């Protein structure tokens, strides 16, 4: 069903990504005021000069990156579904999704509507893209930092 791997990449690479995202990084506001994003790859094309931040992930997974996007989920007074992959446009079964938790927070990833995985620093969740996932905001932590990557199988 899914694979969850703690310490997905080298800790120094994780710290470099985290530091970059927290310092003068160009975030873009989504239609949800609690969610900021920065697309790195869209439909096989690099869309950001920060594309090199994907190198440790690419080295680990090896498969071709089809899409990749960083997310910053802001805290709220109650937990709500902020990213809902029910509307996933890439429903074909030839894609693998990686959800990478860059930092730890009290937000969580929900898989298949019942499995909750806390946002834990340097944790990767690898699953078939057709499986439904949702991201919930933190309450106590200021924000959660995530990377979602779509790979070809």
PDB file of C-alpha atoms in Angstrom:
ATOM      1  CA  UNK A   1       0.000   0.000   0.000  1.00  0.00           C
ATOM      2  CA  UNK A   2       2.523   2.598   1.158  1.00  0.00           C
ATOM      3  CA  UNK A   3       6.048   2.811   2.465  1.00  0.00           C
ATOM      4  CA  UNK A   4       7.073   5.189   5.248  1.00  0.00           C
ATOM      5  CA  UNK A   5      10.785   5.859   5.662  1.00  0.00           C
ATOM      6  CA  UNK A   6      12.275   7.971   8.433  1.00  0.00           C
ATOM      7  CA  UNK A   7      15.562   9.726   7.596  1.00  0.00           C
ATOM      8  CA  UNK A   8      14.732   9.559   3.903  1.00  0.00           C
ATOM      9  CA  UNK A   9      17.740  11.693   2.966  1.00  0.00           C
ATOM     10  CA  UNK A  10      20.999  12.658   4.664  1.00  0.00           C
ATOM     11  CA  UNK A  11      20.339  14.935   7.677  1.00  0.00           C
ATOM     12  CA  UNK A  12      22.675  17.633   6.336  1.00  0.00           C
ATOM     13  CA  UNK A  13      20.668  17.719   3.063  1.00  0.00           C
ATOM     14  CA  UNK A  14      17.450  17.959   5.067  1.00  0.00           C
ATOM     15  CA  UNK A  15      18.853  20.886   7.079  1.00  0.00           C
ATOM     16  CA  UNK A  16      19.977  22.648   3.877  1.00  0.00           C
ATOM     17  CA  UNK A  17      16.482  22.340   2.372  1.00  0.00           C
ATOM     18  CA  UNK A  18      14.825  23.483   5.607  1.00  0.00           C
ATOM     19  CA  UNK A  19      17.180  26.458   5.984  1.00  0.00           C
ATOM     20  CA  UNK A  20      16.617  27.556   2.367  1.00  0.00           C
ATOM     21  CA  UNK A  21      12.827  27.378   2.704  1.00  0.00           C
ATOM     22  CA  UNK A  22      12.871  29.435   5.913  1.00  0.00           C
ATOM     23  CA  UNK A  23      15.139  32.229   4.621  1.00  0.00           C
ATOM     24  CA  UNK A  24      13.988  34.608   1.867  1.00  0.00           C
ATOM     25  CA  UNK A  25      12.350  31.826  -0.140  1.00  0.00           C
ATOM     26  CA  UNK A  26       9.758  32.951  -2.738  1.00  0.00           C
ATOM     27  CA  UNK A  27       6.451  31.476  -1.547  1.00  0.00           C
ATOM     28  CA  UNK A  28       3.217  31.944  -3.472  1.00  0.00           C
ATOM     29  CA  UNK A  29      -0.192  32.187  -1.794  1.00  0.00           C
ATOM     30  CA  UNK A  30      -2.746  29.606  -2.895  1.00  0.00           C
ATOM     31  CA  UNK A  31      -6.501  30.130  -2.954  1.00  0.00           C
ATOM     32  CA  UNK A  32      -6.435  28.814   0.638  1.00  0.00           C
ATOM     33  CA  UNK A  33      -4.989  31.536   2.887  1.00  0.00           C
ATOM     34  CA  UNK A  34      -3.360  28.870   5.098  1.00  0.00           C
ATOM     35  CA  UNK A  35      -1.317  27.414   2.244  1.00  0.00           C
ATOM     36  CA  UNK A  36       1.722  28.705   0.376  1.00  0.00           C
ATOM     37  CA  UNK A  37       3.459  26.814  -2.412  1.00  0.00           C
ATOM     38  CA  UNK A  38       6.461  26.888  -4.727  1.00  0.00           C
ATOM     39  CA  UNK A  39       6.405  24.657  -7.820  1.00  0.00           C
ATOM     40  CA  UNK A  40       9.774  23.218  -8.852  1.00  0.00           C
ATOM     41  CA  UNK A  41       8.689  20.918 -11.685  1.00  0.00           C
ATOM     42  CA  UNK A  42       5.446  20.918 -13.663  1.00  0.00           C
ATOM     43  CA  UNK A  43       4.709  18.331 -16.351  1.00  0.00           C
ATOM     44  CA  UNK A  44       8.386  17.364 -16.750  1.00  0.00           C
ATOM     45  CA  UNK A  45       9.642  20.961 -16.939  1.00  0.00           C
ATOM     46  CA  UNK A  46      11.727  22.686 -14.272  1.00  0.00           C
ATOM     47  CA  UNK A  47       9.876  25.848 -13.242  1.00  0.00           C
ATOM     48  CA  UNK A  48      12.149  27.191 -10.522  1.00  0.00           C
ATOM     49  CA  UNK A  49      15.764  28.200 -10.028  1.00  0.00           C
ATOM     50  CA  UNK A  50      15.549  26.214  -6.750  1.00  0.00           C
ATOM     51  CA  UNK A  51      15.287  22.962  -8.707  1.00  0.00           C
ATOM     52  CA  UNK A  52      18.656  21.836  -7.267  1.00  0.00           C
ATOM     53  CA  UNK A  53      16.995  21.343  -3.866  1.00  0.00           C
ATOM     54  CA  UNK A  54      15.506  18.173  -5.352  1.00  0.00           C
ATOM     55  CA  UNK A  55      18.914  16.526  -5.905  1.00  0.00           C
ATOM     56  CA  UNK A  56      18.945  14.484  -2.650  1.00  0.00           C
ATOM     57  CA  UNK A  57      15.398  13.287  -3.349  1.00  0.00           C
ATOM     58  CA  UNK A  58      16.228  12.433  -6.959  1.00  0.00           C
ATOM     59  CA  UNK A  59      19.341  10.536  -5.819  1.00  0.00           C
ATOM     60  CA  UNK A  60      17.249   8.523  -3.351  1.00  0.00           C
ATOM     61  CA  UNK A  61      14.254   7.679  -5.567  1.00  0.00           C
ATOM     62  CA  UNK A  62      16.039   7.421  -8.955  1.00  0.00           C
ATOM     63  CA  UNK A  63      12.807   7.627 -11.016  1.00  0.00           C
ATOM     64  CA  UNK A  64      12.069  10.547 -13.348  1.00  0.00           C
ATOM     65  CA  UNK A  65      10.388  13.527 -11.613  1.00  0.00           C
ATOM     66  CA  UNK A  66       7.158  14.539 -13.344  1.00  0.00           C
ATOM     67  CA  UNK A  67       6.008  17.186 -10.828  1.00  0.00           C
ATOM     68  CA  UNK A  68       7.393  18.619  -7.589  1.00  0.00           C
ATOM     69  CA  UNK A  69       6.146  21.334  -5.258  1.00  0.00           C
ATOM     70  CA  UNK A  70       7.073  22.667  -1.802  1.00  0.00           C
ATOM     71  CA  UNK A  71       4.229  23.551   0.566  1.00  0.00           C
ATOM     72  CA  UNK A  72       4.126  25.715   3.674  1.00  0.00           C
ATOM     73  CA  UNK A  73       0.997  25.027   5.712  1.00  0.00           C
ATOM     74  CA  UNK A  74       0.247  27.703   8.327  1.00  0.00           C
ATOM     75  CA  UNK A  75      -1.198  26.944  11.729  1.00  0.00           C
ATOM     76  CA  UNK A  76      -4.836  27.497  12.639  1.00  0.00           C
ATOM     77  CA  UNK A  77      -6.850  27.274  15.846  1.00  0.00           C
ATOM     78  CA  UNK A  78      -8.296  23.881  14.839  1.00  0.00           C
ATOM     79  CA  UNK A  79      -7.079  21.153  12.520  1.00  0.00           C
ATOM     80  CA  UNK A  80      -8.548  21.276   9.040  1.00  0.00           C
ATOM     81  CA  UNK A  81      -7.896  19.526   5.761  1.00  0.00           C
ATOM     82  CA  UNK A  82      -5.633  21.973   3.877  1.00  0.00           C
ATOM     83  CA  UNK A  83      -4.430  19.859   0.933  1.00  0.00           C
ATOM     84  CA  UNK A  84      -6.877  17.310  -0.434  1.00  0.00           C
ATOM     85  CA  UNK A  85      -5.574  15.035  -3.172  1.00  0.00           C
ATOM     86  CA  UNK A  86      -9.075  13.760  -3.993  1.00  0.00           C
ATOM     87  CA  UNK A  87      -8.965  16.123  -6.952  1.00  0.00           C
ATOM     88  CA  UNK A  88      -5.746  14.547  -8.228  1.00  0.00           C
ATOM     89  CA  UNK A  89      -5.619  15.039 -12.020  1.00  0.00           C
ATOM     90  CA  UNK A  90      -2.942  12.365 -12.534  1.00  0.00           C
ATOM     91  CA  UNK A  91      -5.043   9.317 -11.746  1.00  0.00           C
ATOM     92  CA  UNK A  92      -3.127   6.994 -14.037  1.00  0.00           C
ATOM     93  CA  UNK A  93      -1.532   4.075 -12.253  1.00  0.00           C
ATOM     94  CA  UNK A  94       1.918   4.755 -13.712  1.00  0.00           C
ATOM     95  CA  UNK A  95       2.844   7.392 -11.104  1.00  0.00           C
ATOM     96  CA  UNK A  96       4.293   7.170  -7.610  1.00  0.00           C
ATOM     97  CA  UNK A  97       3.794   9.969  -5.087  1.00  0.00           C
ATOM     98  CA  UNK A  98       6.316  10.995  -2.455  1.00  0.00           C
ATOM     99  CA  UNK A  99       5.177  13.130   0.469  1.00  0.00           C
ATOM    100  CA  UNK A 100       8.283  14.398   2.218  1.00  0.00           C
ATOM    101  CA  UNK A 101       8.015  15.998   5.670  1.00  0.00           C
ATOM    102  CA  UNK A 102      10.815  18.538   5.815  1.00  0.00           C
ATOM    103  CA  UNK A 103      10.227  19.503   9.437  1.00  0.00           C
ATOM    104  CA  UNK A 104       8.307  18.220  12.444  1.00  0.00           C
ATOM    105  CA  UNK A 105       5.030  19.789  13.530  1.00  0.00           C
ATOM    106  CA  UNK A 106       1.694  18.798  15.015  1.00  0.00           C
ATOM    107  CA  UNK A 107       0.141  18.690  11.538  1.00  0.00           C
ATOM    108  CA  UNK A 108      -0.338  15.319   9.891  1.00  0.00           C
ATOM    109  CA  UNK A 109      -0.790  13.426   6.647  1.00  0.00           C
ATOM    110  CA  UNK A 110      -3.905  11.317   6.313  1.00  0.00           C
ATOM    111  CA  UNK A 111      -3.813   8.260   4.060  1.00  0.00           C
ATOM    112  CA  UNK A 112      -6.896   6.453   2.791  1.00  0.00           C
ATOM    113  CA  UNK A 113      -9.143   8.444   5.172  1.00  0.00           C
ATOM    114  CA  UNK A 114      -8.050   6.589   8.298  1.00  0.00           C
ATOM    115  CA  UNK A 115      -4.249   6.323   8.664  1.00  0.00           C
ATOM    116  CA  UNK A 116      -2.618   9.401  10.252  1.00  0.00           C
ATOM    117  CA  UNK A 117       1.117  10.043  10.035  1.00  0.00           C
ATOM    118  CA  UNK A 118       2.502  12.976  12.016  1.00  0.00           C
ATOM    119  CA  UNK A 119       4.610  15.532  10.171  1.00  0.00           C
ATOM    120  CA  UNK A 120       8.004  14.218  11.280  1.00  0.00           C
ATOM    121  CA  UNK A 121      11.271  15.768  10.121  1.00  0.00           C
ATOM    122  CA  UNK A 122      12.963  13.947   7.239  1.00  0.00           C
ATOM    123  CA  UNK A 123      10.146  11.408   6.795  1.00  0.00           C
ATOM    124  CA  UNK A 124       9.157  10.197   3.355  1.00  0.00           C
ATOM    125  CA  UNK A 125       5.880   8.509   2.498  1.00  0.00           C
ATOM    126  CA  UNK A 126       5.939   6.728  -0.854  1.00  0.00           C
ATOM    127  CA  UNK A 127       2.692   5.433  -2.309  1.00  0.00           C
ATOM    128  CA  UNK A 128       0.790   4.801  -5.486  1.00  0.00           C
ATOM    129  CA  UNK A 129      -0.569   8.093  -6.793  1.00  0.00           C
ATOM    130  CA  UNK A 130      -4.097   6.719  -6.976  1.00  0.00           C
ATOM    131  CA  UNK A 131      -4.292   6.380  -3.181  1.00  0.00           C
ATOM    132  CA  UNK A 132      -6.012   9.319  -1.542  1.00  0.00           C
ATOM    133  CA  UNK A 133      -4.028  11.578   0.781  1.00  0.00           C
ATOM    134  CA  UNK A 134      -4.794  14.771   2.711  1.00  0.00           C
ATOM    135  CA  UNK A 135      -2.647  17.216   4.669  1.00  0.00           C
ATOM    136  CA  UNK A 136      -3.850  18.784   7.913  1.00  0.00           C
ATOM    137  CA  UNK A 137      -2.514  22.005   9.396  1.00  0.00           C
ATOM    138  CA  UNK A 138      -0.642  22.299  12.688  1.00  0.00           C
ATOM    139  CA  UNK A 139      -2.205  24.006  15.708  1.00  0.00           C
ATOM    140  CA  UNK A 140       0.699  24.516  18.134  1.00  0.00           C
ATOM    141  CA  UNK A 141       3.530  24.655  15.599  1.00  0.00           C
ATOM    142  CA  UNK A 142       3.846  27.807  13.508  1.00  0.00           C
ATOM    143  CA  UNK A 143       3.808  25.896  10.204  1.00  0.00           C
ATOM    144  CA  UNK A 144       4.573  22.631   8.428  1.00  0.00           C
ATOM    145  CA  UNK A 145       6.980  22.320   5.490  1.00  0.00           C
ATOM    146  CA  UNK A 146       6.305  19.592   2.916  1.00  0.00           C
ATOM    147  CA  UNK A 147       7.494  18.504  -0.486  1.00  0.00           C
ATOM    148  CA  UNK A 148       5.236  16.516  -2.802  1.00  0.00           C
ATOM    149  CA  UNK A 149       6.844  14.798  -5.767  1.00  0.00           C
ATOM    150  CA  UNK A 150       5.226  12.804  -8.550  1.00  0.00           C
ATOM    151  CA  UNK A 151       7.460  10.173 -10.175  1.00  0.00           C
ATOM    152  CA  UNK A 152       6.990   7.890 -13.139  1.00  0.00           C
ATOM    153  CA  UNK A 153       6.998   4.226 -12.098  1.00  0.00           C
TER     154      UNK A 153
END
